[in-house]
């Protein structure tokens, strides 16, 4: 363990090796976080099955300290968005994301979560979960193999290694604003887009009224 | 049943109902029934002619002829081919009498037809949207309805590469997202639809403070859509009296991926990979059902070796499915993860075979029209042989030894979630759920497809209709699958695996076809209507998981809330197929 977190350049007396470590706060903070990521037990679609596969004996992601899958967002650090995100489901996903305590990460698993995938053209599919919540790691594939998922998780660990306690989001002075929860109207509505939706509605109405008028003339 | 009996039956029906007419469009079959006679016709067909199993109800929008059609596929639970009947209604105001009073199994399917096609069913007890949400604009499966990323009526789209440059669908949408709003829509004036509609299905709770309300113990509990025991994004609204379930309503659509709308844009071949993603445990048998339906339309048959390979893959996938179903059921019962690890160990070995033949572990995309994609690679046959002859049956026996006599398993499952045979048939339940209730109905035997009539196997059947029997029947079926596989291994011939040349664009003559297979979860049907173009005009999936859920309410009533979780686990639903 000590070799992993030691900072090179400091000599530790041989009799103390293995008992004493000299390191930076950032390093030990990140080291402990990256080795105990608790993912949320949250399968959306096909990719969820491969996520379970990654937990079973052949792939076994508990080797990375990630086997503790939590069904509650309040106890988890990582949301693996494993599958197609539909318009009916996205309010719940945003709500779950808001409920997760900081520090939190999102991994978009598979083509659907990353960008809509094969179902992108469909009327009730959100074309990528990153339209609503920030994504840290994208894992391509339809579905990604468990190996690919594990690679994605290792990538996330590398990302955590590079973070610094000085400028992380969750220690900033201002509280982190929750993401506004989209609503189900005639179509999915993002509260951040209200002005745009209103403008679009008025323009479309004018256009619709113009067409019959032109036809009559 | 022989052809003559069928013809006789049909004449008899025509004499009984002079109003009905044969559907004589080219490539179509069955009867066209006037709307006012529909309920009577269906009940006579059930009570006097023995067509007691309403397999599928779906709508078709014939836009050029300006009418809507509702298609019913009826079968006999004693076996034999089906009888199809249709009603035709005006497209502007489609109203059809509901068959739910006669066949409760039509409930969810009629709701789906209302949701996606806008066909109103009179006297339906609970007609509201099922896959989309209340307040959604329009009925998306109507042919003149266009989604926000609309690019064209049929693939391949030309619009994606004008001038050799790729255009992203987002760029053509003002919101950069897959959304569209009606003209004049103002979000600030809009009031969100509350959940009242969802709760209406379990009955209203009286919240006014009165003496009766205070002494009432009933509460409404939501399970899902994010809940570890719902097998995905499924939601149940349960009305409880203390801990006892009074009413239950399944709420779905959280994984509605527009399978049918996309399928109508795709060419026939392009749909095969999409069927993989329906029931993502069993992509092989999904492929099987779809290619059967299209092969019926095309009038082709695969060569002998391909037939054997198809059966081999379909039975292997059945083993995968039943093993994982048992694992997940035990998960729900509280034996967290250990039995599932055993199940997934075998699953991995079978997925290795799938990966070797098709290139992908889960989404195999392996069957083709009149054949399969490629022959078994070198060494795979030996792998299958080893697995089937030397390994699988031992592993199943292991599961059997560990679980079947386990005291907790027996206490939690025996006599729980009982579904009687009559209820199961009335609710159009299929697969292990139907057979555990004592109805020996298996499409492989009742209406054989492919080469299933050649194999010797027993239709597994159990008689108690509880969770325990639904668990046992899965073990039985794995053993029967192993039996079929042994015969396949013995008999598989050499030869070509594709009839004719493989084609990207198949020619499918106009007409309709209903192809069904006994998938691991039950009868999986594909209803395809062709008008001779490269894309299907209508493409409907009769999903076993979806229709089995209409019996969930009956199964859960008067049991405890903790049992709901295991009852759902014993039906073995998969959300990709439920919501499509």
mmCIF file with all atom_site columns, C-alpha atoms in Angstrom, chain B residues 241-345:
data_model
loop_
_atom_site.group_PDB
_atom_site.id
_atom_site.type_symbol
_atom_site.label_atom_id
_atom_site.label_alt_id
_atom_site.label_comp_id
_atom_site.label_asym_id
_atom_site.label_entity_id
_atom_site.label_seq_id
_atom_site.pdbx_PDB_ins_code
_atom_site.Cartn_x
_atom_site.Cartn_y
_atom_site.Cartn_z
_atom_site.occupancy
_atom_site.B_iso_or_equiv
_atom_site.pdbx_formal_charge
_atom_site.auth_seq_id
_atom_site.auth_comp_id
_atom_site.auth_asym_id
_atom_site.auth_atom_id
_atom_site.pdbx_PDB_model_num
ATOM 1   C CA . UNK B 1 241 ? -54.582 -2.978  3.551   1.00 0.00 ? 241 UNK B CA 1
ATOM 2   C CA . UNK B 1 242 ? -52.012 -3.340  6.282   1.00 0.00 ? 242 UNK B CA 1
ATOM 3   C CA . UNK B 1 243 ? -49.514 -5.577  4.539   1.00 0.00 ? 243 UNK B CA 1
ATOM 4   C CA . UNK B 1 244 ? -52.011 -7.312  2.272   1.00 0.00 ? 244 UNK B CA 1
ATOM 5   C CA . UNK B 1 245 ? -52.332 -6.358  -1.365  1.00 0.00 ? 245 UNK B CA 1
ATOM 6   C CA . UNK B 1 246 ? -55.815 -5.148  -2.260  1.00 0.00 ? 246 UNK B CA 1
ATOM 7   C CA . UNK B 1 247 ? -55.130 -3.989  -5.798  1.00 0.00 ? 247 UNK B CA 1
ATOM 8   C CA . UNK B 1 248 ? -52.085 -3.720  -7.979  1.00 0.00 ? 248 UNK B CA 1
ATOM 9   C CA . UNK B 1 249 ? -51.484 -1.889  -11.172 1.00 0.00 ? 249 UNK B CA 1
ATOM 10  C CA . UNK B 1 250 ? -48.393 -2.324  -13.320 1.00 0.00 ? 250 UNK B CA 1
ATOM 11  C CA . UNK B 1 251 ? -47.049 0.945   -14.732 1.00 0.00 ? 251 UNK B CA 1
ATOM 12  C CA . UNK B 1 252 ? -44.644 0.630   -17.608 1.00 0.00 ? 252 UNK B CA 1
ATOM 13  C CA . UNK B 1 253 ? -43.176 2.483   -20.521 1.00 0.00 ? 253 UNK B CA 1
ATOM 14  C CA . UNK B 1 254 ? -40.002 3.562   -18.764 1.00 0.00 ? 254 UNK B CA 1
ATOM 15  C CA . UNK B 1 255 ? -38.049 1.701   -21.412 1.00 0.00 ? 255 UNK B CA 1
ATOM 16  C CA . UNK B 1 256 ? -40.295 2.395   -24.391 1.00 0.00 ? 256 UNK B CA 1
ATOM 17  C CA . UNK B 1 257 ? -37.811 2.590   -27.243 1.00 0.00 ? 257 UNK B CA 1
ATOM 18  C CA . UNK B 1 258 ? -40.120 2.972   -30.249 1.00 0.00 ? 258 UNK B CA 1
ATOM 19  C CA . UNK B 1 259 ? -39.274 -0.461  -31.508 1.00 0.00 ? 259 UNK B CA 1
ATOM 20  C CA . UNK B 1 260 ? -42.298 -0.639  -33.786 1.00 0.00 ? 260 UNK B CA 1
ATOM 21  C CA . UNK B 1 261 ? -42.031 2.865   -35.221 1.00 0.00 ? 261 UNK B CA 1
ATOM 22  C CA . UNK B 1 262 ? -38.347 2.367   -35.994 1.00 0.00 ? 262 UNK B CA 1
ATOM 23  C CA . UNK B 1 263 ? -39.163 -1.080  -37.372 1.00 0.00 ? 263 UNK B CA 1
ATOM 24  C CA . UNK B 1 264 ? -41.520 0.427   -39.909 1.00 0.00 ? 264 UNK B CA 1
ATOM 25  C CA . UNK B 1 265 ? -38.769 2.694   -41.218 1.00 0.00 ? 265 UNK B CA 1
ATOM 26  C CA . UNK B 1 266 ? -36.142 -0.028  -41.327 1.00 0.00 ? 266 UNK B CA 1
ATOM 27  C CA . UNK B 1 267 ? -35.778 -2.425  -44.193 1.00 0.00 ? 267 UNK B CA 1
ATOM 28  C CA . UNK B 1 268 ? -36.626 -6.010  -43.357 1.00 0.00 ? 268 UNK B CA 1
ATOM 29  C CA . UNK B 1 269 ? -33.040 -7.008  -42.789 1.00 0.00 ? 269 UNK B CA 1
ATOM 30  C CA . UNK B 1 270 ? -32.275 -3.992  -40.600 1.00 0.00 ? 270 UNK B CA 1
ATOM 31  C CA . UNK B 1 271 ? -34.894 -5.138  -38.123 1.00 0.00 ? 271 UNK B CA 1
ATOM 32  C CA . UNK B 1 272 ? -33.032 -8.275  -37.110 1.00 0.00 ? 272 UNK B CA 1
ATOM 33  C CA . UNK B 1 273 ? -30.508 -6.493  -34.878 1.00 0.00 ? 273 UNK B CA 1
ATOM 34  C CA . UNK B 1 274 ? -33.329 -4.483  -33.353 1.00 0.00 ? 274 UNK B CA 1
ATOM 35  C CA . UNK B 1 275 ? -35.167 -7.658  -32.361 1.00 0.00 ? 275 UNK B CA 1
ATOM 36  C CA . UNK B 1 276 ? -32.037 -8.634  -30.402 1.00 0.00 ? 276 UNK B CA 1
ATOM 37  C CA . UNK B 1 277 ? -32.727 -5.775  -28.062 1.00 0.00 ? 277 UNK B CA 1
ATOM 38  C CA . UNK B 1 278 ? -36.295 -6.801  -27.277 1.00 0.00 ? 278 UNK B CA 1
ATOM 39  C CA . UNK B 1 279 ? -35.658 -9.558  -24.812 1.00 0.00 ? 279 UNK B CA 1
ATOM 40  C CA . UNK B 1 280 ? -31.983 -9.001  -24.317 1.00 0.00 ? 280 UNK B CA 1
ATOM 41  C CA . UNK B 1 281 ? -31.415 -12.310 -22.570 1.00 0.00 ? 281 UNK B CA 1
ATOM 42  C CA . UNK B 1 282 ? -32.552 -14.264 -25.610 1.00 0.00 ? 282 UNK B CA 1
ATOM 43  C CA . UNK B 1 283 ? -31.581 -12.472 -28.764 1.00 0.00 ? 283 UNK B CA 1
ATOM 44  C CA . UNK B 1 284 ? -31.433 -15.782 -30.622 1.00 0.00 ? 284 UNK B CA 1
ATOM 45  C CA . UNK B 1 285 ? -35.070 -16.704 -30.120 1.00 0.00 ? 285 UNK B CA 1
ATOM 46  C CA . UNK B 1 286 ? -36.182 -13.147 -30.878 1.00 0.00 ? 286 UNK B CA 1
ATOM 47  C CA . UNK B 1 287 ? -34.416 -13.416 -34.217 1.00 0.00 ? 287 UNK B CA 1
ATOM 48  C CA . UNK B 1 288 ? -36.105 -16.738 -34.773 1.00 0.00 ? 288 UNK B CA 1
ATOM 49  C CA . UNK B 1 289 ? -39.624 -15.360 -34.407 1.00 0.00 ? 289 UNK B CA 1
ATOM 50  C CA . UNK B 1 290 ? -39.002 -12.427 -36.689 1.00 0.00 ? 290 UNK B CA 1
ATOM 51  C CA . UNK B 1 291 ? -37.359 -14.379 -39.492 1.00 0.00 ? 291 UNK B CA 1
ATOM 52  C CA . UNK B 1 292 ? -40.186 -16.935 -39.312 1.00 0.00 ? 292 UNK B CA 1
ATOM 53  C CA . UNK B 1 293 ? -42.783 -14.218 -39.879 1.00 0.00 ? 293 UNK B CA 1
ATOM 54  C CA . UNK B 1 294 ? -40.907 -12.727 -42.828 1.00 0.00 ? 294 UNK B CA 1
ATOM 55  C CA . UNK B 1 295 ? -40.126 -16.157 -44.276 1.00 0.00 ? 295 UNK B CA 1
ATOM 56  C CA . UNK B 1 296 ? -43.840 -16.903 -44.208 1.00 0.00 ? 296 UNK B CA 1
ATOM 57  C CA . UNK B 1 297 ? -44.424 -13.816 -46.323 1.00 0.00 ? 297 UNK B CA 1
ATOM 58  C CA . UNK B 1 298 ? -41.555 -14.575 -48.670 1.00 0.00 ? 298 UNK B CA 1
ATOM 59  C CA . UNK B 1 299 ? -42.406 -18.250 -48.930 1.00 0.00 ? 299 UNK B CA 1
ATOM 60  C CA . UNK B 1 300 ? -38.866 -19.513 -48.360 1.00 0.00 ? 300 UNK B CA 1
ATOM 61  C CA . UNK B 1 301 ? -37.350 -22.089 -46.069 1.00 0.00 ? 301 UNK B CA 1
ATOM 62  C CA . UNK B 1 302 ? -33.812 -22.467 -44.764 1.00 0.00 ? 302 UNK B CA 1
ATOM 63  C CA . UNK B 1 303 ? -31.719 -25.496 -45.679 1.00 0.00 ? 303 UNK B CA 1
ATOM 64  C CA . UNK B 1 304 ? -31.484 -28.464 -43.367 1.00 0.00 ? 304 UNK B CA 1
ATOM 65  C CA . UNK B 1 305 ? -28.262 -27.567 -41.574 1.00 0.00 ? 305 UNK B CA 1
ATOM 66  C CA . UNK B 1 306 ? -29.460 -24.046 -40.868 1.00 0.00 ? 306 UNK B CA 1
ATOM 67  C CA . UNK B 1 307 ? -32.643 -25.449 -39.348 1.00 0.00 ? 307 UNK B CA 1
ATOM 68  C CA . UNK B 1 308 ? -30.613 -27.538 -36.954 1.00 0.00 ? 308 UNK B CA 1
ATOM 69  C CA . UNK B 1 309 ? -28.319 -24.663 -36.053 1.00 0.00 ? 309 UNK B CA 1
ATOM 70  C CA . UNK B 1 310 ? -31.379 -22.498 -35.370 1.00 0.00 ? 310 UNK B CA 1
ATOM 71  C CA . UNK B 1 311 ? -32.837 -25.051 -32.995 1.00 0.00 ? 311 UNK B CA 1
ATOM 72  C CA . UNK B 1 312 ? -29.479 -25.472 -31.312 1.00 0.00 ? 312 UNK B CA 1
ATOM 73  C CA . UNK B 1 313 ? -29.129 -21.759 -30.641 1.00 0.00 ? 313 UNK B CA 1
ATOM 74  C CA . UNK B 1 314 ? -32.741 -21.333 -29.573 1.00 0.00 ? 314 UNK B CA 1
ATOM 75  C CA . UNK B 1 315 ? -32.460 -24.136 -27.036 1.00 0.00 ? 315 UNK B CA 1
ATOM 76  C CA . UNK B 1 316 ? -29.131 -22.890 -25.708 1.00 0.00 ? 316 UNK B CA 1
ATOM 77  C CA . UNK B 1 317 ? -30.664 -19.488 -25.177 1.00 0.00 ? 317 UNK B CA 1
ATOM 78  C CA . UNK B 1 318 ? -33.580 -21.094 -23.350 1.00 0.00 ? 318 UNK B CA 1
ATOM 79  C CA . UNK B 1 319 ? -31.134 -22.665 -20.944 1.00 0.00 ? 319 UNK B CA 1
ATOM 80  C CA . UNK B 1 320 ? -29.440 -19.298 -20.408 1.00 0.00 ? 320 UNK B CA 1
ATOM 81  C CA . UNK B 1 321 ? -32.732 -17.618 -19.758 1.00 0.00 ? 321 UNK B CA 1
ATOM 82  C CA . UNK B 1 322 ? -34.106 -20.167 -17.336 1.00 0.00 ? 322 UNK B CA 1
ATOM 83  C CA . UNK B 1 323 ? -30.879 -20.316 -15.366 1.00 0.00 ? 323 UNK B CA 1
ATOM 84  C CA . UNK B 1 324 ? -30.785 -16.559 -14.946 1.00 0.00 ? 324 UNK B CA 1
ATOM 85  C CA . UNK B 1 325 ? -34.510 -16.460 -14.210 1.00 0.00 ? 325 UNK B CA 1
ATOM 86  C CA . UNK B 1 326 ? -33.982 -18.887 -11.360 1.00 0.00 ? 326 UNK B CA 1
ATOM 87  C CA . UNK B 1 327 ? -30.997 -16.866 -10.167 1.00 0.00 ? 327 UNK B CA 1
ATOM 88  C CA . UNK B 1 328 ? -32.947 -13.622 -10.145 1.00 0.00 ? 328 UNK B CA 1
ATOM 89  C CA . UNK B 1 329 ? -35.941 -15.266 -8.478  1.00 0.00 ? 329 UNK B CA 1
ATOM 90  C CA . UNK B 1 330 ? -33.696 -16.435 -5.664  1.00 0.00 ? 330 UNK B CA 1
ATOM 91  C CA . UNK B 1 331 ? -32.275 -12.918 -5.508  1.00 0.00 ? 331 UNK B CA 1
ATOM 92  C CA . UNK B 1 332 ? -35.775 -11.645 -4.927  1.00 0.00 ? 332 UNK B CA 1
ATOM 93  C CA . UNK B 1 333 ? -36.342 -14.259 -2.256  1.00 0.00 ? 333 UNK B CA 1
ATOM 94  C CA . UNK B 1 334 ? -33.344 -12.990 -0.352  1.00 0.00 ? 334 UNK B CA 1
ATOM 95  C CA . UNK B 1 335 ? -30.642 -15.448 -1.395  1.00 0.00 ? 335 UNK B CA 1
ATOM 96  C CA . UNK B 1 336 ? -28.711 -12.477 -2.616  1.00 0.00 ? 336 UNK B CA 1
ATOM 97  C CA . UNK B 1 337 ? -26.362 -13.182 -5.502  1.00 0.00 ? 337 UNK B CA 1
ATOM 98  C CA . UNK B 1 338 ? -25.016 -16.648 -4.652  1.00 0.00 ? 338 UNK B CA 1
ATOM 99  C CA . UNK B 1 339 ? -27.454 -18.698 -6.792  1.00 0.00 ? 339 UNK B CA 1
ATOM 100 C CA . UNK B 1 340 ? -27.112 -16.036 -9.469  1.00 0.00 ? 340 UNK B CA 1
ATOM 101 C CA . UNK B 1 341 ? -23.361 -16.577 -9.527  1.00 0.00 ? 341 UNK B CA 1
ATOM 102 C CA . UNK B 1 342 ? -23.949 -20.251 -10.267 1.00 0.00 ? 342 UNK B CA 1
ATOM 103 C CA . UNK B 1 343 ? -26.360 -19.334 -13.042 1.00 0.00 ? 343 UNK B CA 1
ATOM 104 C CA . UNK B 1 344 ? -24.035 -16.779 -14.576 1.00 0.00 ? 344 UNK B CA 1
ATOM 105 C CA . UNK B 1 345 ? -21.175 -19.238 -14.586 1.00 0.00 ? 345 UNK B CA 1
#
